[in-house]
C-alpha cells in the first residue's frame, strides 16, 4: 500500500488520521514541522499538509515539492477556508483542499481518490 505523509502540528489530528489511514492499509509517516516534513516528502506517495506549520507553511512545502519535481498528490487540510486561501493553495501545487473541522472518513476517501488518479 502507498505511504502517506501526514503533516500537522496538532498531535490529536495526527493520531486520528494515523488510525484511519493505517486501517486502510497505508504506511504512515508523520511530521509536526515544515522542515521535518520536507525531509520526509521524497519517501511519500501522498502528503496531507496543514497550512500553518512551524518553520515552513504547507503552501511553501507544496511549492517546494513541485519545484523539486515531486509529483506526489498533495491534500491540504487546514482551518483556512476562505476562497482566496483555497485558490492560493491550489495554485501553489495542492491537488485537493479540505477545511477543518473535517471528517476522517472524507479525508480517507479523498486520499483514495487522489491515489487512484496518481
PDB file of C-alpha atoms in Angstrom:
ATOM      1  CA  UNK A   1       0.000   0.000   0.000  1.00  0.00           C
ATOM      2  CA  UNK A   2       1.095   3.584  -0.554  1.00  0.00           C
ATOM      3  CA  UNK A   3       2.912   5.637   2.039  1.00  0.00           C
ATOM      4  CA  UNK A   4       1.047   8.714   3.277  1.00  0.00           C
ATOM      5  CA  UNK A   5       2.811  11.621   4.966  1.00  0.00           C
ATOM      6  CA  UNK A   6       0.635  13.488   7.475  1.00  0.00           C
ATOM      7  CA  UNK A   7       1.922  16.916   8.456  1.00  0.00           C
ATOM      8  CA  UNK A   8       0.174  18.781  11.266  1.00  0.00           C
ATOM      9  CA  UNK A   9       1.348  20.419  14.470  1.00  0.00           C
ATOM     10  CA  UNK A  10      -1.717  19.119  16.356  1.00  0.00           C
ATOM     11  CA  UNK A  11      -0.992  15.667  17.830  1.00  0.00           C
ATOM     12  CA  UNK A  12      -4.721  14.826  18.022  1.00  0.00           C
ATOM     13  CA  UNK A  13      -5.110  15.332  14.262  1.00  0.00           C
ATOM     14  CA  UNK A  14      -2.035  13.215  13.591  1.00  0.00           C
ATOM     15  CA  UNK A  15      -3.463  10.456  15.774  1.00  0.00           C
ATOM     16  CA  UNK A  16      -6.919  10.320  14.208  1.00  0.00           C
ATOM     17  CA  UNK A  17      -5.564  10.388  10.660  1.00  0.00           C
ATOM     18  CA  UNK A  18      -2.934   7.768  11.534  1.00  0.00           C
ATOM     19  CA  UNK A  19      -5.659   5.426  12.821  1.00  0.00           C
ATOM     20  CA  UNK A  20      -7.897   5.871   9.780  1.00  0.00           C
ATOM     21  CA  UNK A  21      -5.125   5.652   7.185  1.00  0.00           C
ATOM     22  CA  UNK A  22      -3.496   2.611   8.789  1.00  0.00           C
ATOM     23  CA  UNK A  23      -6.916   0.929   8.870  1.00  0.00           C
ATOM     24  CA  UNK A  24      -6.915   1.418   5.079  1.00  0.00           C
ATOM     25  CA  UNK A  25      -3.569  -0.383   4.955  1.00  0.00           C
ATOM     26  CA  UNK A  26      -1.343   2.640   4.355  1.00  0.00           C
ATOM     27  CA  UNK A  27       2.110   3.114   5.769  1.00  0.00           C
ATOM     28  CA  UNK A  28       2.002   6.436   7.625  1.00  0.00           C
ATOM     29  CA  UNK A  29       4.810   8.935   8.098  1.00  0.00           C
ATOM     30  CA  UNK A  30       4.280  11.919  10.399  1.00  0.00           C
ATOM     31  CA  UNK A  31       5.784  15.358  10.863  1.00  0.00           C
ATOM     32  CA  UNK A  32       4.853  18.341  13.003  1.00  0.00           C
ATOM     33  CA  UNK A  33       7.075  20.987  11.392  1.00  0.00           C
ATOM     34  CA  UNK A  34       7.710  22.139   7.854  1.00  0.00           C
ATOM     35  CA  UNK A  35      11.408  21.229   7.861  1.00  0.00           C
ATOM     36  CA  UNK A  36      10.693  17.724   9.198  1.00  0.00           C
ATOM     37  CA  UNK A  37       8.035  17.282   6.517  1.00  0.00           C
ATOM     38  CA  UNK A  38      10.432  18.467   3.818  1.00  0.00           C
ATOM     39  CA  UNK A  39      12.867  15.706   4.781  1.00  0.00           C
ATOM     40  CA  UNK A  40      10.106  13.053   4.522  1.00  0.00           C
ATOM     41  CA  UNK A  41       8.375  14.209   1.309  1.00  0.00           C
ATOM     42  CA  UNK A  42      10.566  12.140  -1.056  1.00  0.00           C
ATOM     43  CA  UNK A  43       9.564   8.952   0.823  1.00  0.00           C
ATOM     44  CA  UNK A  44       5.817   9.595   0.492  1.00  0.00           C
ATOM     45  CA  UNK A  45       3.340   8.600  -2.198  1.00  0.00           C
ATOM     46  CA  UNK A  46       0.887  11.268  -0.976  1.00  0.00           C
ATOM     47  CA  UNK A  47       1.057  14.139   1.520  1.00  0.00           C
ATOM     48  CA  UNK A  48      -1.651  15.586   3.764  1.00  0.00           C
ATOM     49  CA  UNK A  49      -0.452  19.061   4.757  1.00  0.00           C
ATOM     50  CA  UNK A  50      -1.667  21.595   7.285  1.00  0.00           C
ATOM     51  CA  UNK A  51      -1.202  25.204   6.183  1.00  0.00           C
ATOM     52  CA  UNK A  52       0.135  26.674   9.414  1.00  0.00           C
ATOM     53  CA  UNK A  53       3.264  24.815  10.492  1.00  0.00           C
ATOM     54  CA  UNK A  54       6.342  25.772  12.461  1.00  0.00           C
ATOM     55  CA  UNK A  55       9.280  26.574  10.203  1.00  0.00           C
ATOM     56  CA  UNK A  56       7.519  26.452   6.825  1.00  0.00           C
ATOM     57  CA  UNK A  57       3.907  26.638   5.664  1.00  0.00           C
ATOM     58  CA  UNK A  58       2.080  23.853   3.890  1.00  0.00           C
ATOM     59  CA  UNK A  59       1.883  26.031   0.777  1.00  0.00           C
ATOM     60  CA  UNK A  60       5.650  26.542   0.878  1.00  0.00           C
ATOM     61  CA  UNK A  61       6.054  22.770   1.164  1.00  0.00           C
ATOM     62  CA  UNK A  62       3.763  22.183  -1.826  1.00  0.00           C
ATOM     63  CA  UNK A  63       5.559  24.780  -3.939  1.00  0.00           C
ATOM     64  CA  UNK A  64       8.925  23.360  -2.954  1.00  0.00           C
ATOM     65  CA  UNK A  65       7.827  19.832  -3.784  1.00  0.00           C
ATOM     66  CA  UNK A  66       6.655  20.908  -7.239  1.00  0.00           C
ATOM     67  CA  UNK A  67       9.839  22.912  -7.860  1.00  0.00           C
ATOM     68  CA  UNK A  68      11.884  19.845  -6.884  1.00  0.00           C
ATOM     69  CA  UNK A  69       9.976  17.723  -9.409  1.00  0.00           C
ATOM     70  CA  UNK A  70       7.999  15.703  -6.857  1.00  0.00           C
ATOM     71  CA  UNK A  71       4.704  14.686  -8.420  1.00  0.00           C
ATOM     72  CA  UNK A  72       3.039  13.104  -5.385  1.00  0.00           C
ATOM     73  CA  UNK A  73      -0.578  14.123  -4.761  1.00  0.00           C
ATOM     74  CA  UNK A  74      -0.967  16.746  -2.039  1.00  0.00           C
ATOM     75  CA  UNK A  75      -4.081  17.264   0.080  1.00  0.00           C
ATOM     76  CA  UNK A  76      -4.257  20.487   2.108  1.00  0.00           C
ATOM     77  CA  UNK A  77      -6.082  20.004   5.419  1.00  0.00           C
ATOM     78  CA  UNK A  78      -6.431  23.386   7.095  1.00  0.00           C
ATOM     79  CA  UNK A  79      -8.561  25.789   9.060  1.00  0.00           C
ATOM     80  CA  UNK A  80      -8.074  28.406   6.352  1.00  0.00           C
ATOM     81  CA  UNK A  81     -11.308  28.158   4.423  1.00  0.00           C
ATOM     82  CA  UNK A  82     -11.627  31.479   2.611  1.00  0.00           C
ATOM     83  CA  UNK A  83     -11.830  31.307  -1.173  1.00  0.00           C
ATOM     84  CA  UNK A  84      -8.565  33.253  -1.562  1.00  0.00           C
ATOM     85  CA  UNK A  85      -6.789  30.746   0.697  1.00  0.00           C
ATOM     86  CA  UNK A  86      -8.121  27.821  -1.313  1.00  0.00           C
ATOM     87  CA  UNK A  87      -7.026  29.431  -4.573  1.00  0.00           C
ATOM     88  CA  UNK A  88      -3.569  30.189  -3.166  1.00  0.00           C
ATOM     89  CA  UNK A  89      -3.190  26.573  -2.064  1.00  0.00           C
ATOM     90  CA  UNK A  90      -4.435  25.074  -5.318  1.00  0.00           C
ATOM     91  CA  UNK A  91      -2.317  27.449  -7.401  1.00  0.00           C
ATOM     92  CA  UNK A  92       0.644  26.605  -5.150  1.00  0.00           C
ATOM     93  CA  UNK A  93       0.622  22.940  -6.127  1.00  0.00           C
ATOM     94  CA  UNK A  94      -2.027  21.403  -3.883  1.00  0.00           C
ATOM     95  CA  UNK A  95      -4.300  18.849  -5.584  1.00  0.00           C
ATOM     96  CA  UNK A  96      -7.222  18.899  -3.142  1.00  0.00           C
ATOM     97  CA  UNK A  97      -8.316  21.055  -0.214  1.00  0.00           C
ATOM     98  CA  UNK A  98     -10.293  20.153   2.928  1.00  0.00           C
ATOM     99  CA  UNK A  99     -11.245  22.683   5.602  1.00  0.00           C
ATOM    100  CA  UNK A 100     -11.129  21.870   9.313  1.00  0.00           C
ATOM    101  CA  UNK A 101     -13.113  20.676  11.149  1.00  0.00           C
ATOM    102  CA  UNK A 102     -13.099  17.603   8.949  1.00  0.00           C
ATOM    103  CA  UNK A 103     -14.493  14.110   8.730  1.00  0.00           C
ATOM    104  CA  UNK A 104     -11.704  11.495   8.893  1.00  0.00           C
ATOM    105  CA  UNK A 105     -13.795   9.298   6.593  1.00  0.00           C
ATOM    106  CA  UNK A 106     -13.949  12.070   3.990  1.00  0.00           C
ATOM    107  CA  UNK A 107     -10.199  12.661   4.202  1.00  0.00           C
ATOM    108  CA  UNK A 108      -9.592   8.930   3.795  1.00  0.00           C
ATOM    109  CA  UNK A 109     -11.899   8.844   0.756  1.00  0.00           C
ATOM    110  CA  UNK A 110     -10.109  11.825  -0.776  1.00  0.00           C
ATOM    111  CA  UNK A 111      -6.753  10.105  -0.199  1.00  0.00           C
ATOM    112  CA  UNK A 112      -8.079   7.018  -2.019  1.00  0.00           C
ATOM    113  CA  UNK A 113      -9.326   9.193  -4.897  1.00  0.00           C
ATOM    114  CA  UNK A 114      -6.038  11.086  -5.220  1.00  0.00           C
ATOM    115  CA  UNK A 115      -4.036   7.868  -5.192  1.00  0.00           C
ATOM    116  CA  UNK A 116      -6.330   6.352  -7.804  1.00  0.00           C
ATOM    117  CA  UNK A 117      -5.639   9.287 -10.124  1.00  0.00           C
ATOM    118  CA  UNK A 118      -1.919   9.200  -9.428  1.00  0.00           C
TER     119      UNK A 118
END
